[in-house]
CSV table of C-alpha atoms in Angstrom, one decimal:
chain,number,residue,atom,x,y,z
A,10,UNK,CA,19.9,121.1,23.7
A,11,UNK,CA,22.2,122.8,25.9
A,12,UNK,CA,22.7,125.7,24.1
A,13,UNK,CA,19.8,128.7,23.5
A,14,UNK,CA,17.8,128.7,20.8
A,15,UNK,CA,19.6,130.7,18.2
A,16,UNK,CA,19.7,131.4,14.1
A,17,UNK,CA,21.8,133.3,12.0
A,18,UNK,CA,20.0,135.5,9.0
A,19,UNK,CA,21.7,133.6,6.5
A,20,UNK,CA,21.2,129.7,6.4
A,21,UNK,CA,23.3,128.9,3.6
A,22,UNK,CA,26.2,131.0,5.9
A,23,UNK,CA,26.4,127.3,8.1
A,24,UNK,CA,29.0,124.9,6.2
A,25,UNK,CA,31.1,122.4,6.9
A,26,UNK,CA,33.5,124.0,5.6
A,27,UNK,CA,33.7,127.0,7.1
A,28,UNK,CA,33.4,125.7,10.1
A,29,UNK,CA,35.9,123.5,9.3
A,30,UNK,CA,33.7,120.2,10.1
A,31,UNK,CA,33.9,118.2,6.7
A,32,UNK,CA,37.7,118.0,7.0
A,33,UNK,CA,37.4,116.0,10.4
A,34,UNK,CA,34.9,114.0,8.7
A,35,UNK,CA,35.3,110.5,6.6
A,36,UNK,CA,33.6,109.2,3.8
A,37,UNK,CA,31.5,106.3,5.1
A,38,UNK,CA,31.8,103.0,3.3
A,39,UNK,CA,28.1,102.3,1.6
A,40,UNK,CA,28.3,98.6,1.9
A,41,UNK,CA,27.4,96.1,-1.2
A,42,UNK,CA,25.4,98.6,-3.7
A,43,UNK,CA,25.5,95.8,-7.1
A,44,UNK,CA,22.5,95.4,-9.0
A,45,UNK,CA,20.6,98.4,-7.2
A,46,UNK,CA,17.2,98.5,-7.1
A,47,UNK,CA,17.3,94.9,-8.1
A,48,UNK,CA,14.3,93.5,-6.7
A,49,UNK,CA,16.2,89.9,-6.5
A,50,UNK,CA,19.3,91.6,-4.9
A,51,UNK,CA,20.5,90.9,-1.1
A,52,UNK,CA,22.5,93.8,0.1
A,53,UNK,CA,22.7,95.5,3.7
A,54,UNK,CA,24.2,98.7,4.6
A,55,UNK,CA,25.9,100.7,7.7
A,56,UNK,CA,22.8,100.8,10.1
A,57,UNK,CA,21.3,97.2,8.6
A,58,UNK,CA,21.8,93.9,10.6
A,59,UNK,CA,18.8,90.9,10.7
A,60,UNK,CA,16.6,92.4,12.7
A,61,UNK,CA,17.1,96.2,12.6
A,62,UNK,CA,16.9,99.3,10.4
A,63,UNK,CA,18.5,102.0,12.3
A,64,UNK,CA,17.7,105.4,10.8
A,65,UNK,CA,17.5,109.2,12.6
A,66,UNK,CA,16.3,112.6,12.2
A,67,UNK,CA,16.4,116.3,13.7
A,68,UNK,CA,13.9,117.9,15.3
A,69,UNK,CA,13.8,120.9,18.1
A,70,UNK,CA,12.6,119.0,20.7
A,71,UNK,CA,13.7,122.3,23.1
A,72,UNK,CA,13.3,126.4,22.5
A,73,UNK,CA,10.7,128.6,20.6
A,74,UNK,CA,10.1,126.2,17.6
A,75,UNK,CA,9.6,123.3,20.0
A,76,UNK,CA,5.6,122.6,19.0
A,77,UNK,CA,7.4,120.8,15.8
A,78,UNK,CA,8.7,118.2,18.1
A,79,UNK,CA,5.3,117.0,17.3
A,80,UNK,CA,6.2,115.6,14.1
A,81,UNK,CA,9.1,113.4,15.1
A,82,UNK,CA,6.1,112.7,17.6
A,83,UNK,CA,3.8,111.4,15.2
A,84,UNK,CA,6.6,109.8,13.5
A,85,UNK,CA,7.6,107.4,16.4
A,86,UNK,CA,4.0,106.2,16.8
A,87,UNK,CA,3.9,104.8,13.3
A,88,UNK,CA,7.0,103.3,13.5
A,89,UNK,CA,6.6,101.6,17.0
A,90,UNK,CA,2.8,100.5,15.8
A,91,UNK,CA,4.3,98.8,12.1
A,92,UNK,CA,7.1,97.3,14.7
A,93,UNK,CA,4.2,95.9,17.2
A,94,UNK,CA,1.9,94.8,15.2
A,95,UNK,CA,3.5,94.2,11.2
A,96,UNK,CA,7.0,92.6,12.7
A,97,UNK,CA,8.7,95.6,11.3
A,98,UNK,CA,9.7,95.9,7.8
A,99,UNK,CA,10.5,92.3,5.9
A,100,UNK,CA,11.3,91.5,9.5
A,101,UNK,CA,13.6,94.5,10.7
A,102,UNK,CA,12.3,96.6,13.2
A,103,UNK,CA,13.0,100.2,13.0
A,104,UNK,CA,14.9,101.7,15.4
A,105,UNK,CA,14.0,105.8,14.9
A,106,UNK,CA,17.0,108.1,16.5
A,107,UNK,CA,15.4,111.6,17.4
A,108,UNK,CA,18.3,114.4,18.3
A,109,UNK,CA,17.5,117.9,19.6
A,110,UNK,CA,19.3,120.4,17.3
A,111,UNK,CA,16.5,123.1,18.6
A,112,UNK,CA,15.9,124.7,15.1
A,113,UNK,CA,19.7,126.0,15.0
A,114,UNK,CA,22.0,125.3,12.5
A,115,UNK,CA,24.3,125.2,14.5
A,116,UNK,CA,23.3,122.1,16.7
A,117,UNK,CA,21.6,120.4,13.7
A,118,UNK,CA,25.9,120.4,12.4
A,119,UNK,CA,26.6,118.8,15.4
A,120,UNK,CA,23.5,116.5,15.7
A,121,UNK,CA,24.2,115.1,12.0
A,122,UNK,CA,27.8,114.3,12.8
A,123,UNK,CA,26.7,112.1,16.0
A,124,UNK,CA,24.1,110.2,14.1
A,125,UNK,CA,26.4,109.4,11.0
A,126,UNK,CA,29.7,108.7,13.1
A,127,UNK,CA,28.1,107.5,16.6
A,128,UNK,CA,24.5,106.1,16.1
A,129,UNK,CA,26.0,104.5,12.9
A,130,UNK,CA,22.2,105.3,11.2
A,131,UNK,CA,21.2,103.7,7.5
A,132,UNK,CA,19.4,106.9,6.4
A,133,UNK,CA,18.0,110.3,8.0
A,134,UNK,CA,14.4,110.5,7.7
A,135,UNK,CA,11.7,113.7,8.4
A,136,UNK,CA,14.5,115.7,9.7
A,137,UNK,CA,12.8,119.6,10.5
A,138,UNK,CA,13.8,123.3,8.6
A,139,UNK,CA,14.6,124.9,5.8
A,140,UNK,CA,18.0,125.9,7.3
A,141,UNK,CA,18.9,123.3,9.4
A,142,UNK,CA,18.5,121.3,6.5
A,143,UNK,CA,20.4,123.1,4.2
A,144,UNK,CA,23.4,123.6,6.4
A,145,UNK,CA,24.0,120.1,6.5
A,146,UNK,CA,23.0,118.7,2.9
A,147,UNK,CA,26.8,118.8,1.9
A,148,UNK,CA,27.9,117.0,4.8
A,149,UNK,CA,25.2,113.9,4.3
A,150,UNK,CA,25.7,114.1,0.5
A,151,UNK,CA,29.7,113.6,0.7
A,152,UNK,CA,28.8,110.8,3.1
A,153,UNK,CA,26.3,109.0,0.8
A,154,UNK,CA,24.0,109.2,3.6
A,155,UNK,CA,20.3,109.3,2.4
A,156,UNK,CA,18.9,112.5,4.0
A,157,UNK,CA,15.1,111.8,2.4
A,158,UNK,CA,11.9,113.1,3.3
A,159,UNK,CA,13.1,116.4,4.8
A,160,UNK,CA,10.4,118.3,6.7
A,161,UNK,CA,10.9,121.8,4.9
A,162,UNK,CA,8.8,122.6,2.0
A,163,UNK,CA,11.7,124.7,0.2
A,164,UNK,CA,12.1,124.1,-3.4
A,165,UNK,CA,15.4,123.5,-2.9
A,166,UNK,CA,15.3,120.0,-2.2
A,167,UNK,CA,13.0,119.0,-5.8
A,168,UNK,CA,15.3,121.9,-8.0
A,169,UNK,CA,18.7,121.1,-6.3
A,170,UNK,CA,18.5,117.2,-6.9
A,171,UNK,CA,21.1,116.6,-9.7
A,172,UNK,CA,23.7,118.1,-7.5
A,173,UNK,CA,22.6,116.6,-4.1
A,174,UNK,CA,21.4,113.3,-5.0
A,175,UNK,CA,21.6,112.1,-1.3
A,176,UNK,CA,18.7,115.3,-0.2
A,177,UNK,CA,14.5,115.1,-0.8
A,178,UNK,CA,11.9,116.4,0.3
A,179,UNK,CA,8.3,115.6,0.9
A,180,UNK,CA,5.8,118.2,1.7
A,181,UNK,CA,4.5,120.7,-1.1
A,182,UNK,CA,7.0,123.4,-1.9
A,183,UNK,CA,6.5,126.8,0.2
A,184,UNK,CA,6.9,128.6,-3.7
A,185,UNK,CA,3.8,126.7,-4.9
A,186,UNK,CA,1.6,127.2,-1.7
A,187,UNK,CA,2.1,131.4,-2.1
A,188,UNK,CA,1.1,130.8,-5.4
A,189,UNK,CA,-2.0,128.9,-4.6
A,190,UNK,CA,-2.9,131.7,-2.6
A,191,UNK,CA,-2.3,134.0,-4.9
A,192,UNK,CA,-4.4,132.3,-7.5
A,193,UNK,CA,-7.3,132.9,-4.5
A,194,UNK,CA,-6.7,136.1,-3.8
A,195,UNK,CA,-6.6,137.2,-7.5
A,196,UNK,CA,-10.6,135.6,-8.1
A,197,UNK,CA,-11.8,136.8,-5.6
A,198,UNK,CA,-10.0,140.0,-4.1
A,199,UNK,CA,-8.5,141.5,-7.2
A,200,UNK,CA,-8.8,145.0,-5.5
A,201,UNK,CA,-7.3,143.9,-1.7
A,202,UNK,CA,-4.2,145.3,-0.5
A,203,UNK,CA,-1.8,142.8,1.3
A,204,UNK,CA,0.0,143.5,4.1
A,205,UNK,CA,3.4,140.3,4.4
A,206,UNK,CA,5.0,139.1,7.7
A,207,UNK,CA,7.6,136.6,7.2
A,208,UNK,CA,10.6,134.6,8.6
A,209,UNK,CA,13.8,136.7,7.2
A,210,UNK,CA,15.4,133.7,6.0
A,211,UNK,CA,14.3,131.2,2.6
A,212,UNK,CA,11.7,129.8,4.7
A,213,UNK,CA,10.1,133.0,4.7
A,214,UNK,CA,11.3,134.1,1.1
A,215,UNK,CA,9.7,131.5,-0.7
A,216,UNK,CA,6.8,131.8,0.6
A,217,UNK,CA,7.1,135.4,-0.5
A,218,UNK,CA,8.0,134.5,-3.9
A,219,UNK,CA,5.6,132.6,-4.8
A,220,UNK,CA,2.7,135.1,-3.6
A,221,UNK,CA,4.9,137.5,-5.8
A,222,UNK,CA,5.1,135.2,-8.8
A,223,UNK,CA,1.3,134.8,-8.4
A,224,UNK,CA,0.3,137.7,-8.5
A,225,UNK,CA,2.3,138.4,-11.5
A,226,UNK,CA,2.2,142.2,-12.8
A,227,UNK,CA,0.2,143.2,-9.8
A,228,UNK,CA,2.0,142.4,-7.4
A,229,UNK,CA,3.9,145.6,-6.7
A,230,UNK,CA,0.4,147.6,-6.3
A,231,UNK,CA,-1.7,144.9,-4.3
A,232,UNK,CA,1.4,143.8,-1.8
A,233,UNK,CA,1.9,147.4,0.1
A,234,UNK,CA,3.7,146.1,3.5
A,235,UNK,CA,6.4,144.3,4.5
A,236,UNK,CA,7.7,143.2,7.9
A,237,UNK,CA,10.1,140.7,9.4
A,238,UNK,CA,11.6,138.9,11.9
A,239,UNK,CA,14.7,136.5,12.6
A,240,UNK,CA,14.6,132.9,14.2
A,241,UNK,CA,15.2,132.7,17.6
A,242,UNK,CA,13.5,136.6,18.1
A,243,UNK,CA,11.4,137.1,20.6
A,244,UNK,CA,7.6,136.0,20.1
A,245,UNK,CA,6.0,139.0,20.3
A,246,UNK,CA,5.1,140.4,17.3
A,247,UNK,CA,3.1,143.4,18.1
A,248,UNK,CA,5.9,145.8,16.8
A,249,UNK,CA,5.6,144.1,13.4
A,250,UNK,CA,2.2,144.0,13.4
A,251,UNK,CA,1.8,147.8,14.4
A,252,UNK,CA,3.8,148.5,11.0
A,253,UNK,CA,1.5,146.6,8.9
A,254,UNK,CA,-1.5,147.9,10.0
A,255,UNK,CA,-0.2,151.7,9.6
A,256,UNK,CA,-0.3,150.7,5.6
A,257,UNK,CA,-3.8,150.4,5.8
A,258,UNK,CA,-3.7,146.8,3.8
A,259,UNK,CA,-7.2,145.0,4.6
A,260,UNK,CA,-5.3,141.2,3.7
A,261,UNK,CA,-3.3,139.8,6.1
A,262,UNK,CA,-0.7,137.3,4.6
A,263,UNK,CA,1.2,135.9,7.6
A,264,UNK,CA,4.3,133.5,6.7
A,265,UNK,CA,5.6,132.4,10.0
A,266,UNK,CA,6.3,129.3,12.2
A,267,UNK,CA,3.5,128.5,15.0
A,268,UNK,CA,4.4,130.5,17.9
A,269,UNK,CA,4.6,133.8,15.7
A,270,UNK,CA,1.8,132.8,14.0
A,271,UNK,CA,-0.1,133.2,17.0
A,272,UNK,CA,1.4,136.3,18.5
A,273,UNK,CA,1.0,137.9,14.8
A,274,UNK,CA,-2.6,136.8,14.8
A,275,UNK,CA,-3.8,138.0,18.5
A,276,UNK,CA,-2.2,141.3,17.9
A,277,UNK,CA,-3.6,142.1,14.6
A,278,UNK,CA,-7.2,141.4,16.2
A,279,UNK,CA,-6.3,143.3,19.6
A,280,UNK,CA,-4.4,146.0,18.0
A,281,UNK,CA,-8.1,147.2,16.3
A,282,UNK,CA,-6.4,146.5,12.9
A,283,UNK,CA,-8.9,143.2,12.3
A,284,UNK,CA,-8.0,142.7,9.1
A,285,UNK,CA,-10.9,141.4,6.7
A,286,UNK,CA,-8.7,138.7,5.6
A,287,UNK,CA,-5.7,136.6,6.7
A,288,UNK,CA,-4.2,134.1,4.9
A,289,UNK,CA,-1.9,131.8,6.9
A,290,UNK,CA,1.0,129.5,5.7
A,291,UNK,CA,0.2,125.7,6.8
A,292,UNK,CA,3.0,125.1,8.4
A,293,UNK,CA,2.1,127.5,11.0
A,294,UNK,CA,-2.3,127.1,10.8
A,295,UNK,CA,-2.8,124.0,12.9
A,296,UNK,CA,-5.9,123.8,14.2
A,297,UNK,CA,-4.4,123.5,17.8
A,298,UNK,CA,-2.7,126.9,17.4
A,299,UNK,CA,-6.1,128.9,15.7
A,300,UNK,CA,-7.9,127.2,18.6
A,301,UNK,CA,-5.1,128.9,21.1
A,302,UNK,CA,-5.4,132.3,19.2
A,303,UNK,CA,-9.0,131.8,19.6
A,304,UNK,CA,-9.0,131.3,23.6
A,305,UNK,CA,-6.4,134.4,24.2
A,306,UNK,CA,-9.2,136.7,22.2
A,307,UNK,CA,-11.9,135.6,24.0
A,308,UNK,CA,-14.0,135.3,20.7
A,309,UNK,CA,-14.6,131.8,19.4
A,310,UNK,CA,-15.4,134.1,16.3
A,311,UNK,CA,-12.3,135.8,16.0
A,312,UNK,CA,-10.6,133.7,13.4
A,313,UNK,CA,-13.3,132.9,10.8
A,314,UNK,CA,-12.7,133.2,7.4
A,315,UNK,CA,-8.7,132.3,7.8
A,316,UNK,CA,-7.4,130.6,5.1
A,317,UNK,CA,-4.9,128.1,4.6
A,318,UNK,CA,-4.3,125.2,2.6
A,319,UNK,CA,-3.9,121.3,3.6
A,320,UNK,CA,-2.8,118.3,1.9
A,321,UNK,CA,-3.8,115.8,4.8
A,322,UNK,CA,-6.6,114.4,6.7
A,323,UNK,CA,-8.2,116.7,9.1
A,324,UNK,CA,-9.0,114.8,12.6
A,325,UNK,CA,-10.3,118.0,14.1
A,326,UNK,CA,-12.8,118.4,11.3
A,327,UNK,CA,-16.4,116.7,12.7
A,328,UNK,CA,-17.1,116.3,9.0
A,329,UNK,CA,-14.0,113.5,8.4
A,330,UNK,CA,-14.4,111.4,12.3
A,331,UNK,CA,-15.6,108.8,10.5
A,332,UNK,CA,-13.0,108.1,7.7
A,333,UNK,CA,-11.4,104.9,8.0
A,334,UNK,CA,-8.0,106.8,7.8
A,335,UNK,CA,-8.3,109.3,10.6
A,336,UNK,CA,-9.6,106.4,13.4
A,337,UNK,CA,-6.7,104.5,12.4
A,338,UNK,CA,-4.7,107.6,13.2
A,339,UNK,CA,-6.0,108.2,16.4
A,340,UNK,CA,-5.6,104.2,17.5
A,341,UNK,CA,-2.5,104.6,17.0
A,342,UNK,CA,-1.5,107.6,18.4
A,343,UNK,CA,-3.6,106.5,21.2
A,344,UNK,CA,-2.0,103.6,21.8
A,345,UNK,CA,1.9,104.7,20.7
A,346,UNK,CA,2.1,108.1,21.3
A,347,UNK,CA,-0.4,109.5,23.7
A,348,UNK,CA,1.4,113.0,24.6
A,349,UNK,CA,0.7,114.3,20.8
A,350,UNK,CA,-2.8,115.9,20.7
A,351,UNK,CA,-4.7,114.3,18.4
A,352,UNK,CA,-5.8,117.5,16.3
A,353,UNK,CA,-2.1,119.0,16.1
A,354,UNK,CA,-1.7,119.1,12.2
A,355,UNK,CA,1.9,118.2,13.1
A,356,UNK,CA,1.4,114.9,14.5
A,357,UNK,CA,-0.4,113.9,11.2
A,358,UNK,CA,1.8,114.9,8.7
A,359,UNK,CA,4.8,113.0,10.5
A,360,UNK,CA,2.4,109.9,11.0
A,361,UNK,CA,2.0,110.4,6.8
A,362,UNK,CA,5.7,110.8,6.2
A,363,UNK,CA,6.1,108.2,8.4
A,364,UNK,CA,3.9,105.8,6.1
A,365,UNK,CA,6.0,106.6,3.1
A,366,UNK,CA,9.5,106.1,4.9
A,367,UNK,CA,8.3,102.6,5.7
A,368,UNK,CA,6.8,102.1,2.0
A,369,UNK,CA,10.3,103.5,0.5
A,370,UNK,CA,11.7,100.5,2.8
A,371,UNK,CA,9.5,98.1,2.1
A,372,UNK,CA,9.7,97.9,-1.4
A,373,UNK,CA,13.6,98.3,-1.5
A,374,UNK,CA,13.1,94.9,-0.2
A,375,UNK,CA,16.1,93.0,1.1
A,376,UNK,CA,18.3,95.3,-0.9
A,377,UNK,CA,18.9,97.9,1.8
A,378,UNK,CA,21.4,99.9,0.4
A,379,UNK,CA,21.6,103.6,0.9
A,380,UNK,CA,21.9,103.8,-2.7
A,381,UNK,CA,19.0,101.9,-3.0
A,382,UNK,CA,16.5,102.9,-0.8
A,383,UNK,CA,17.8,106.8,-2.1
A,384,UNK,CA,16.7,105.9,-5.7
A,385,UNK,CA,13.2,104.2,-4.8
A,386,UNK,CA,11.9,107.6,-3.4
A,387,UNK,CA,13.8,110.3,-5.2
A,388,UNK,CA,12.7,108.3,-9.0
A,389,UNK,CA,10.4,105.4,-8.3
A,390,UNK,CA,7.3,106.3,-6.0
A,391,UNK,CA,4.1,106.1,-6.7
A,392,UNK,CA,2.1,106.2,-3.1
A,393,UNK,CA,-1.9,106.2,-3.7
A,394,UNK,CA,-2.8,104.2,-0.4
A,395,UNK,CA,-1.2,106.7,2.2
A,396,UNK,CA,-4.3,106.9,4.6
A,397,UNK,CA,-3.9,110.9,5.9
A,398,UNK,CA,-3.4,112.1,3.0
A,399,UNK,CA,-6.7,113.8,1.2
A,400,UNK,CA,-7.8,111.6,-1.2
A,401,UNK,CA,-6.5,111.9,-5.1
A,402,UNK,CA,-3.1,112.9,-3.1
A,403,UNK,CA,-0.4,110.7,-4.8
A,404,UNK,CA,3.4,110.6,-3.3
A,405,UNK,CA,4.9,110.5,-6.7
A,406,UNK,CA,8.5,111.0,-8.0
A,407,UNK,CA,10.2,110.4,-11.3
A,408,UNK,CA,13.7,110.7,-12.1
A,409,UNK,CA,12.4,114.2,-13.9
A,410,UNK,CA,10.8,115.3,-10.8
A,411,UNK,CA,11.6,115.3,-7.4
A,412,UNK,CA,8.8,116.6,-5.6
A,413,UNK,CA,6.5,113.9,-4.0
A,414,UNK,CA,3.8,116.1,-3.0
A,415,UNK,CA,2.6,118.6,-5.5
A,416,UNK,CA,-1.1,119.0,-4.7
A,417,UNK,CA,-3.0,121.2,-2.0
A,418,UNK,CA,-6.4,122.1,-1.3
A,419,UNK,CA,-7.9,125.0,0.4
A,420,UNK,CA,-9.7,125.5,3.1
A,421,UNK,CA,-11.1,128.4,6.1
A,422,UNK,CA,-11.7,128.4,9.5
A,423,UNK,CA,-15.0,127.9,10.8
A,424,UNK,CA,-15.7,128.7,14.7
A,425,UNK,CA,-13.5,125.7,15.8
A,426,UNK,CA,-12.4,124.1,12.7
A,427,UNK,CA,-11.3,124.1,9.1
A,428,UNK,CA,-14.2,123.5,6.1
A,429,UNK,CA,-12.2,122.8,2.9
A,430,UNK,CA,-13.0,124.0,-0.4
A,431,UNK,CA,-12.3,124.0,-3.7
A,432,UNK,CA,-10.6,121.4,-6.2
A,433,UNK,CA,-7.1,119.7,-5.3
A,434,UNK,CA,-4.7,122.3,-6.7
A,435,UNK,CA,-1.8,120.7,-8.5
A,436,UNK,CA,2.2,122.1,-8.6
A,437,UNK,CA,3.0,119.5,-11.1
């Protein structure tokens, strides 16, 4: 945290060793691993005593990308609510680590390194980006650390599997989301003209890709504009957005992270470009950032008709205030966690991940072994009672696929909310 908030182009640049960090590193001993998976098997591991289950994560608690802080955010409050109130997990409490690698590679190096060697931590749970992520898969992998649950949608972490065992994700892929839109875009605006801003880094990319892939042989005729920016770049987006709206595209696909989201989407209004449709990558359509875009027009109009996709709950939706799953939610952010605003998209996805961490170490029982608890949610999970996620939303993994969440709906902006549409969408 005491450095800026920095990224380099190329995320797969930052490795250990090139930077000469896995050398000065040592294989960490994983403890008693017989009979894994053995239901009937007592086993502990570095970060396991009687009481405890010490695990970490990553997030950028500091610098431009800091609104994802939110997740760790909504993380924390499940844990401390299953410690208050459920005893923990077959009596451990769970003590979650947070360390501020603000969304560089960089940091996130040096931020694995002190909660492996230092903090001593069982497993790394929800840690944040694509390329943070990445830079340090090697180094938790050659560790046998478990590095689950990652909060990146990149295919990487489902198609990379047989060679990083130790790596998962848990959010639908970026690839399959563009494609989803795509799928949209080609029922119902076959003739539209898209106009792309994206992250310059496989954030961005695959979000490209699969809008490309989607759109199949038409792509190169219906996508007519491209424009970019780097991590760590100033917000503003106006220059970008002056480019894209010189093309003359009427669709508006904007692949960004939520404070260029909003910058992108107040200048495309403000410019006089209004675009007749936008579709916006979830990770960056929150409802608290559309409702910020919103107040900085002036127009509580301006963003109707966005569209996005979601695969949880929706608190800020009047029509879901009454599901069982979304007061729960709010208790307990209300009661653990009171700085994360309640509608922030963020703060409900990591309260979800959350649930599954604890379900992943729950049913590994008292057989907490890295290798253990690894194997339950990269083969072995079938989650169909996780309360913010939509419902027919199953966490599942197999040991022929490695991507727990495969299935998205749609859904557009509606003066101050989102309406969803449309049939769950599956990747699988």
């Amino acid at each position: 945290m005491e450095e800026r908030y920095r990224m380099i182009d190329s995320w797969k640049a930052v490795r250990w060793g090139a930077v000469g960090l896995v050398t000065a590193l040592t294989v960490l001993a994983c403890g008693a691993q017989s009979a894994p998976n053995s239901g009937s098997t007592t086993a502990t591991d570095v970060g396991i005593t009687k009481d405890e289950i010490k695990i970490g994560s990553t997030f950028p608690q500091t610098g431009p990308a800091n609104f994802y802080s939110a997740v760790g955010k909504g993380m924390s409050a499940y844990f401390k609510y299953v410690n208050a109130e459920k005893g923990g997990v077959n009596g451990r409490k769970i003590n979650f680590i947070i360390k501020d690698d603000a969304y560089t590679a960089s940091q996130t190096a040096i931020k694995a390194r002190e909660l492996v060697q230092e903090e001593k931590v069982f497993a790394v749970f929800g840690a944040l980006g694509t390329g943070p992520n990445l830079g340090v898969r090697q180094f938790y992998n050659d560790n046998q650390v478990p590095q689950l649950f990652v909060f990146t949608g990149s295919d990487h972490w489902g198609n990379d599997w047989e060679q990083y065992k130790w790596t998962l994700g848990w959010q639908p892929d970026y690839e399959a989301e563009g494609k989803i839109y795509a799928k949209d875009i080609l029922k119902n605006l076959p003739n539209t003209k898209i106009a792309v801003l994206y992250q310059n880094d496989e954030y961005g990319k695959d979000y490209l890709n699969g809008m490309t892939k989607g759109l199949g042989d038409k792509a190169s005729s219906m996508i007519i504009a491209k424009a970019t920016y780097n991590a760590g770049d100033p917000t503003d987006m106006s220059s970008q957005v002056n480019v894209l709206k010189a093309s003359g595209a009427d669709t508006f696909y904007v692949v960004t992270t939520p404070g260029y989201s909003v910058s992108a989407l107040v200048n495309a209004i403000s410019s006089g470009w209004k675009p007749a449709h936008i579709y916006l990558n979830n990770v960056g359509a929150s409802s608290v950032y559309i409702k910020n875009v919103v107040a900085k027009l002036g127009n509580p109009h301006a963003m109707d008709g966005v569209i996005t996709t979601t695969y949880t709950k929706d608190p800020n939706d009047p029509a879901q205030k009454d599901d069982p799953g979304i007061k729960k939610y709010r208790e307990i952010l209300a009661k653990y966690q009171p700085d994360c605003d309640p509608i922030d998209a963020s703060c409900v996805t990591g309260m979800a991940a959350a649930f599954s961490t604890v379900d992943v170490l729950t049913r590994a029982g008292q057989n907490l072994t890295r290798a253990n608890v690894r194997d339950i949610a990269a083969t072995k999970m079938n989650e169909t009672d996780n309360f913010l996620l939509l419902p027919g939303i199953v966490v599942k993994t197999t040991k022929d696929d490695h991507f727990p969440i495969r299935q998205e709906r749609l859904q557009k902006w509606d003066t101050d909310h989102y309406v969803p549409y449309g049939e769950l969408i599956s990747g699988r």
